[in-house]
Tab-separated table of C-alpha atoms in Angstrom:
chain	number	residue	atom	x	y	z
A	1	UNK	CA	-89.751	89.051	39.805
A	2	UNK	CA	-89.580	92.401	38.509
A	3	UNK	CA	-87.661	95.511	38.788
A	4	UNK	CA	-89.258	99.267	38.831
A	5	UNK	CA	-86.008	101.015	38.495
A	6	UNK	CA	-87.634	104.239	37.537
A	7	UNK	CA	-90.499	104.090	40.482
A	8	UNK	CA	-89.233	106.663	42.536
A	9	UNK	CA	-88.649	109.559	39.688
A	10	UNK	CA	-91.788	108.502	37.786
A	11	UNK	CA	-94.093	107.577	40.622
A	12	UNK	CA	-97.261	109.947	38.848
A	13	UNK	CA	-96.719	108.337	35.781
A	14	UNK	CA	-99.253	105.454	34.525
A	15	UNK	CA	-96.361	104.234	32.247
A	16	UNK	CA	-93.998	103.419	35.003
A	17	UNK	CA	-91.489	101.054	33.368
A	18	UNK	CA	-90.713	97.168	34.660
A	19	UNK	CA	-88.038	94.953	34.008
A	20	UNK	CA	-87.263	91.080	34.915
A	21	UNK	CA	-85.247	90.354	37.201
A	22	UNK	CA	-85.987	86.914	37.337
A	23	UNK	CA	-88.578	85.360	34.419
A	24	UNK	CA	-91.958	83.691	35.419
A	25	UNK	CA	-91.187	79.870	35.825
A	26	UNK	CA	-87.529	80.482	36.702
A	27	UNK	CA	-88.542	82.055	40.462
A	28	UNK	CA	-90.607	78.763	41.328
A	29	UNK	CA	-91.381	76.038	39.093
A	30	UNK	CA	-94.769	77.037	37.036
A	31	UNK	CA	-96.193	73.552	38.059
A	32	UNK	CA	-95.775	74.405	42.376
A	33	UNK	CA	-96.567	78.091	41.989
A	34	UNK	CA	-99.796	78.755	44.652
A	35	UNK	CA	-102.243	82.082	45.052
A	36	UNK	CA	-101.663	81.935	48.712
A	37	UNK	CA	-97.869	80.716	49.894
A	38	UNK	CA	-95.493	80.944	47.055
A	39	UNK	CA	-93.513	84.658	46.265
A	40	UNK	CA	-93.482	86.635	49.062
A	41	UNK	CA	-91.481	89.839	50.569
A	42	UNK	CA	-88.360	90.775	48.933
A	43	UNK	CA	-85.560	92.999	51.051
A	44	UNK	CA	-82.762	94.730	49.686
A	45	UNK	CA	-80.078	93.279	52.578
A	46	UNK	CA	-77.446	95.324	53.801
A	47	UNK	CA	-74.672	93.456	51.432
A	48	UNK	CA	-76.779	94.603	48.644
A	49	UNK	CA	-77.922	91.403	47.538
A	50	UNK	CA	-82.046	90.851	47.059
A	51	UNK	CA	-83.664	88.440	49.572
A	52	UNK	CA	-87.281	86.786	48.601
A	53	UNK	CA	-89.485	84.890	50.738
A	54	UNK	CA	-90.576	81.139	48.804
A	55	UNK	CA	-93.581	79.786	50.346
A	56	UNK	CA	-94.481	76.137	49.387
A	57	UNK	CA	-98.055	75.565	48.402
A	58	UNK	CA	-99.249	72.960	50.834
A	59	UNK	CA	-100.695	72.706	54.113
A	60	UNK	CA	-97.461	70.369	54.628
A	61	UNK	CA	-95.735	68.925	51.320
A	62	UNK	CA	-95.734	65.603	50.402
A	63	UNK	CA	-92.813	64.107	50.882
A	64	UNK	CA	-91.909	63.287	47.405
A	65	UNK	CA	-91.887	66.848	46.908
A	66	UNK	CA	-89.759	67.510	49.945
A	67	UNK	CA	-86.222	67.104	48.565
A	68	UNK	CA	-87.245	69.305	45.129
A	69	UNK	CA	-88.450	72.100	47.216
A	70	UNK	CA	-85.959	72.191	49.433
A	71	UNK	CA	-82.879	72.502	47.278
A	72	UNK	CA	-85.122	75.432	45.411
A	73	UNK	CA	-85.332	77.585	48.511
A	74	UNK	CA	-89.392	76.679	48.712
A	75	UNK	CA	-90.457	76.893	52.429
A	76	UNK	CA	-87.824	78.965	53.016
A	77	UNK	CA	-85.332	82.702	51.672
A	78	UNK	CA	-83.783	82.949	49.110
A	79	UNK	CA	-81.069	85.242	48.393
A	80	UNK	CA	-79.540	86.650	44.911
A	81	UNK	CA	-77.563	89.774	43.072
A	82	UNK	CA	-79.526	92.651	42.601
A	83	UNK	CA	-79.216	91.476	38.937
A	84	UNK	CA	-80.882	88.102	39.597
A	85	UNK	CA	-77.582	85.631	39.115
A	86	UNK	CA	-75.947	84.117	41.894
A	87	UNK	CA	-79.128	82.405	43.526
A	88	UNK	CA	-78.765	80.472	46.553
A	89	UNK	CA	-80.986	79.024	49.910
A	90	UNK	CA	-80.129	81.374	52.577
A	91	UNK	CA	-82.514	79.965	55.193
A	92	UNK	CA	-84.710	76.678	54.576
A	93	UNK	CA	-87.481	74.880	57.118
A	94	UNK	CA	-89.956	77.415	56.748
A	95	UNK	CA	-94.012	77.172	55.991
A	96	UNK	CA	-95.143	80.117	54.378
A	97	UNK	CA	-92.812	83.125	55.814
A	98	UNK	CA	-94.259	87.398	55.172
A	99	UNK	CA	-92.764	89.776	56.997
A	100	UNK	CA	-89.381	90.527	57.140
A	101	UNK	CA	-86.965	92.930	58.021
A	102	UNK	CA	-82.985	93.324	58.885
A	103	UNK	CA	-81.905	94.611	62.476
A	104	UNK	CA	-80.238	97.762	61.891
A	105	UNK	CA	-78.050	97.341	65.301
A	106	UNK	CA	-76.747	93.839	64.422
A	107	UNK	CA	-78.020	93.209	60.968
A	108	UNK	CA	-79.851	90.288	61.627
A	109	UNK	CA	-82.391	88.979	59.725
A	110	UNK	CA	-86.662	88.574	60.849
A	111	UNK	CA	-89.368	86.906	59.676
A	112	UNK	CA	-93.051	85.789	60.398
A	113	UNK	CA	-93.745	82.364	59.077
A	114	UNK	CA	-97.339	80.932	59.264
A	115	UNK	CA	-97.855	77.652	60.290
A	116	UNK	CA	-99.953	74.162	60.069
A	117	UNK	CA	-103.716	74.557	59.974
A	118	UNK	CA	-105.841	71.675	60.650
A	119	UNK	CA	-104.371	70.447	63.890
A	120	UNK	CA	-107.007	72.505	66.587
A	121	UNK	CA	-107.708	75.819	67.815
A	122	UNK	CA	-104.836	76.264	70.042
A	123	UNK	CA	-101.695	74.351	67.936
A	124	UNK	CA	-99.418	75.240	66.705
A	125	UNK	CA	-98.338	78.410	67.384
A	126	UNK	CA	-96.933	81.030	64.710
A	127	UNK	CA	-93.397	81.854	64.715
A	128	UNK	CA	-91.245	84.951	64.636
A	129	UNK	CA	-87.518	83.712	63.773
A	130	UNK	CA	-84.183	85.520	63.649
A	131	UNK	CA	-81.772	84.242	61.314
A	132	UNK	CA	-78.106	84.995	62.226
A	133	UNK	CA	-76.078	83.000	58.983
A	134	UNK	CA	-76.926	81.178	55.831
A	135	UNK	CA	-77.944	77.836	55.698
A	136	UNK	CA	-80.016	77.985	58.779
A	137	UNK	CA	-82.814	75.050	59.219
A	138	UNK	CA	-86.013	76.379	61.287
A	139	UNK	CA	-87.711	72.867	61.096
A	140	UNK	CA	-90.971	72.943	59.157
A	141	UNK	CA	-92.130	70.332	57.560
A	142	UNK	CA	-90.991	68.067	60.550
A	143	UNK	CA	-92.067	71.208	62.822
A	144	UNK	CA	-95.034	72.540	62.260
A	145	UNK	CA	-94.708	75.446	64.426
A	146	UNK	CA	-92.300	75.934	67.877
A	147	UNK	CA	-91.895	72.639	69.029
A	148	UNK	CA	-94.998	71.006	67.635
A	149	UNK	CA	-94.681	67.733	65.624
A	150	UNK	CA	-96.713	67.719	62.051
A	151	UNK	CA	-98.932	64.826	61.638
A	152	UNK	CA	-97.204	63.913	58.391
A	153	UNK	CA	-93.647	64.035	59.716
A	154	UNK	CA	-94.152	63.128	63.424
A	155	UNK	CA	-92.367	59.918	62.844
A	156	UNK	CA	-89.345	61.008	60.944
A	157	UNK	CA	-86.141	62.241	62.493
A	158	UNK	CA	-85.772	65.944	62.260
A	159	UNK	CA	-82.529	67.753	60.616
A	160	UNK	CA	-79.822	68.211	63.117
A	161	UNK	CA	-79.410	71.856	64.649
A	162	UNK	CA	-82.900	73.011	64.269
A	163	UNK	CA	-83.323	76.562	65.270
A	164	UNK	CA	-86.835	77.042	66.829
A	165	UNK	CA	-88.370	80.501	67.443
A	166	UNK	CA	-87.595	83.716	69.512
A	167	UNK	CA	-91.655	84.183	69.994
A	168	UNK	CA	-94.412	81.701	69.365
A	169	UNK	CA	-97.461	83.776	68.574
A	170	UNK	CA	-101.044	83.029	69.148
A	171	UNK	CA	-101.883	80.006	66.781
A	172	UNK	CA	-103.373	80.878	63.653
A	173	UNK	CA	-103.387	84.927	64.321
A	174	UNK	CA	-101.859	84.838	60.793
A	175	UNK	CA	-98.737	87.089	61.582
A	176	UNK	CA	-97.900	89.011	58.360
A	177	UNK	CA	-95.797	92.579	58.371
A	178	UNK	CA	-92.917	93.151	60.213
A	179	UNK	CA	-90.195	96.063	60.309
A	180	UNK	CA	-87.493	97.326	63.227
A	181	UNK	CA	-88.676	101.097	64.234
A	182	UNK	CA	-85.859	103.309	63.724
A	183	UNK	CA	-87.918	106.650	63.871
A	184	UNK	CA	-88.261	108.739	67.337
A	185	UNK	CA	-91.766	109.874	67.364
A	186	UNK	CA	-92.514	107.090	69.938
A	187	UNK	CA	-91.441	106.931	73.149
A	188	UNK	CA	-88.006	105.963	73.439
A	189	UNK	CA	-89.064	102.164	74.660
A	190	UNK	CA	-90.269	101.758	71.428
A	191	UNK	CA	-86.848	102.691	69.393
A	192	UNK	CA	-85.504	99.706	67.943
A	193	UNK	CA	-88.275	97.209	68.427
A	194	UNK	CA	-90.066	95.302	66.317
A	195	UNK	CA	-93.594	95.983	64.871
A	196	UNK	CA	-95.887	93.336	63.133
A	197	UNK	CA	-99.342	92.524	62.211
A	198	UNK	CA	-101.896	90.093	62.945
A	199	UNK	CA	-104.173	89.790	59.583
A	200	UNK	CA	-106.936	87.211	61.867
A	201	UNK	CA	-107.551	84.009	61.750
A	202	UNK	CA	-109.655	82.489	58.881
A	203	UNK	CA	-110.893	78.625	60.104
A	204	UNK	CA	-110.460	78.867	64.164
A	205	UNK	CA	-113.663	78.247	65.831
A	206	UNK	CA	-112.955	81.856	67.730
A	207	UNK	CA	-111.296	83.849	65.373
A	208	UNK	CA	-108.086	85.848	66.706
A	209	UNK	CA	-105.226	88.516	65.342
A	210	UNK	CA	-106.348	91.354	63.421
A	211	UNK	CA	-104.013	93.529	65.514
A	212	UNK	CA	-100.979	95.374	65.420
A	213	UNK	CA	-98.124	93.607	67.531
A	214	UNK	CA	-94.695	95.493	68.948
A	215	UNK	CA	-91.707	93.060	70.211
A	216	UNK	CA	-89.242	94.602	72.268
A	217	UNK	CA	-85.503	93.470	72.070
A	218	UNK	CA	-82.735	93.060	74.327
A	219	UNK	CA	-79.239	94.359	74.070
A	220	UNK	CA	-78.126	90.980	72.977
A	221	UNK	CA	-80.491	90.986	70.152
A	222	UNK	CA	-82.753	88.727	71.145
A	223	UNK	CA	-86.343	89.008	72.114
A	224	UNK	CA	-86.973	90.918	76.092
A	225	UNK	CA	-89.870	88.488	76.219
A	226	UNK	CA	-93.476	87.460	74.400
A	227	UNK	CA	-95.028	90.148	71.618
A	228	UNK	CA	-97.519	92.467	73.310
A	229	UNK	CA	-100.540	93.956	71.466
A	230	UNK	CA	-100.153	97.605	70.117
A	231	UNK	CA	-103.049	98.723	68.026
A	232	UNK	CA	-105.934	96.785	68.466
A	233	UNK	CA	-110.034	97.241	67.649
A	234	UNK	CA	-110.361	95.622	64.634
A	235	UNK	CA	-111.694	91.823	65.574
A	236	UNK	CA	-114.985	93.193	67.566
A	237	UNK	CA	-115.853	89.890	69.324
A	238	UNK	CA	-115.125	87.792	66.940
A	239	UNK	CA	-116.382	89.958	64.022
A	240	UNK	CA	-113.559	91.621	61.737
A	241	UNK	CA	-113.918	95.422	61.365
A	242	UNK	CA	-110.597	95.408	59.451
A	243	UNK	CA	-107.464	92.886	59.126
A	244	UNK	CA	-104.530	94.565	59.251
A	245	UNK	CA	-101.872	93.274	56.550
A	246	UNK	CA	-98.494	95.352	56.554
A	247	UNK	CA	-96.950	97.708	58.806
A	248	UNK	CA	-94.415	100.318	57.619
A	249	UNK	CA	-92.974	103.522	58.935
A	250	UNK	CA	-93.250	106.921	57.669
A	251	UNK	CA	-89.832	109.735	57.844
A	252	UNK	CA	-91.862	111.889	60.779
A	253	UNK	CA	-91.607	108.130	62.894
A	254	UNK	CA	-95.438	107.667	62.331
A	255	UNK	CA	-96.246	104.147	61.213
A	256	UNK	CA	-98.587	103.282	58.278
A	257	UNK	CA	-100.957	100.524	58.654
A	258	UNK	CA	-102.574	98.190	55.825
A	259	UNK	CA	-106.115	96.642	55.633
A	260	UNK	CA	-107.413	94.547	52.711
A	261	UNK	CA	-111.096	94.217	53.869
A	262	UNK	CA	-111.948	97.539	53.787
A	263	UNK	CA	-109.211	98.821	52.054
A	264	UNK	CA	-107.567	101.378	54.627
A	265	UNK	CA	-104.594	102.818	55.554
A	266	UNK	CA	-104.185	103.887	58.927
A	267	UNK	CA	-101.730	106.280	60.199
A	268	UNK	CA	-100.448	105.994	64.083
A	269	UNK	CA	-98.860	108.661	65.378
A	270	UNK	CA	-97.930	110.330	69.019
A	271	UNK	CA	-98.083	113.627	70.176
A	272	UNK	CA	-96.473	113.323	73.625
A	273	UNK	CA	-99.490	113.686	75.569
């Protein structure tokens, strides 16, 4: 994991300077690191303290692997001192989580996770999960999405106090980005909610996703009901003109959007009209 401390003041230089935070090998073992689940997003949380995403790097993990990769933080966030000491699991039971973001009204913390492939078309679904404390359990491998029972762990007894999703997305839409909107560009239905992105499916016999999602929120903080599409046009019947990857927002309130098959970035923006 490394550290651009000069990014910001430097940003047109080619020699922008990195340090380690943590080495290679010390993040995730060198012998379970993966191309496509292991190091994800890292968040500066409001108690100053860095907060990393750890995929693990199976479909679902054998369970001799299990205990290792849960006491690492692997399928689940870590969270650590800006200077990389003081490591610990701050939630655990996840597949492969990307987005994430902090509430700014409640500080809560939310993340996409992607689940099981291989089980059908329709099953299981994705997950969007708020984590209130440390030590949380959100089920995976025993879940492999909502309430949906992995093959591999269907007959073993779950962890006590599992805390299942506030939306189940469309299975396999391969949620990704996610961030609260605290601009005022929008209207003002949109202030506070959440916005995320659907990169597509890659293996569903109709492919889905490739969208950009908003979530609104209730006062209590928790979801006012499913995630509705915002931005939409890339999957052209069942053909991807784009797959949308990240989602973040600009100072005017305009959002920025990501693509990484054409390799686009789309500004959204409203005029009030």
């Amino acid at each position: 994991m490394l550290e651009y401390a000069a990014a910001e003041f430097f940003y047109e230089s080619p020699d922008v300077v990195a340090g380690n935070v943590v080495a290679e090998g010390e993040l995730i073992p060198k012998g379970d690191e993966s191309y496509n689940h292991t190091a994800r997003v890292c968040r500066v949380g409001p108690d100053n303290k860095l907060y990393i995403q750890l995929g693990q790097p199976y479909n679902v993990p054998a369970k001799d692997k299990l205990d290792a990769y849960r006491k690492l933080g692997m399928g689940g966030i870590i969270r650590m001192d800006r200077d990389g000491k003081n490591r610990e699991v701050y939630a655990i039971g996840l597949r492969n989580p990307v987005g994430m973001d902090f509430n700014p009204k409640d500080k809560t913390l939310w993340t996409n996770d992607n689940q099981v492939d291989g089980m059908g078309d329709d099953i299981p679904p994705g997950e969007m999960n708020r984590i209130t404390a440390p030590g949380q359990d959100f089920g995976f491998p025993w879940y492999g999405g909502g309430h949906t029972r992995t093959n591999e762990y269907k007959t073993e007894t779950p962890p006590a106090n599992v805390i299942f999703p506030e939306v189940e997305q469309v299975a396999h839409a391969a949620d990704l980005g996610l961030i609260f909107y605290t601009g005022s560009m929008f209207p003002k239905k949109y202030q506070g909610a959440i916005f995320s992105t659907q990169h597509g499916s890659w293996n569903r016999t109709v492919p889905v996703g490739a969208r950009v999602m908003v979530t609104f929120l209730k006062e209590d903080g928790h979801v006012a009901g499913k995630s509705e599409p915002f931005a939409e046009g890339w999957n052209d019947n069942g053909y991807y003109l784009g797959r949308p990857v990240d989602v973040a927002q600009l100072h005017d309130g305009s959002l920025l959007v990501s693509d990484d098959l054409v390799g686009a970035l789309y500004r959204i923006w409203y005029d009030g009209k």
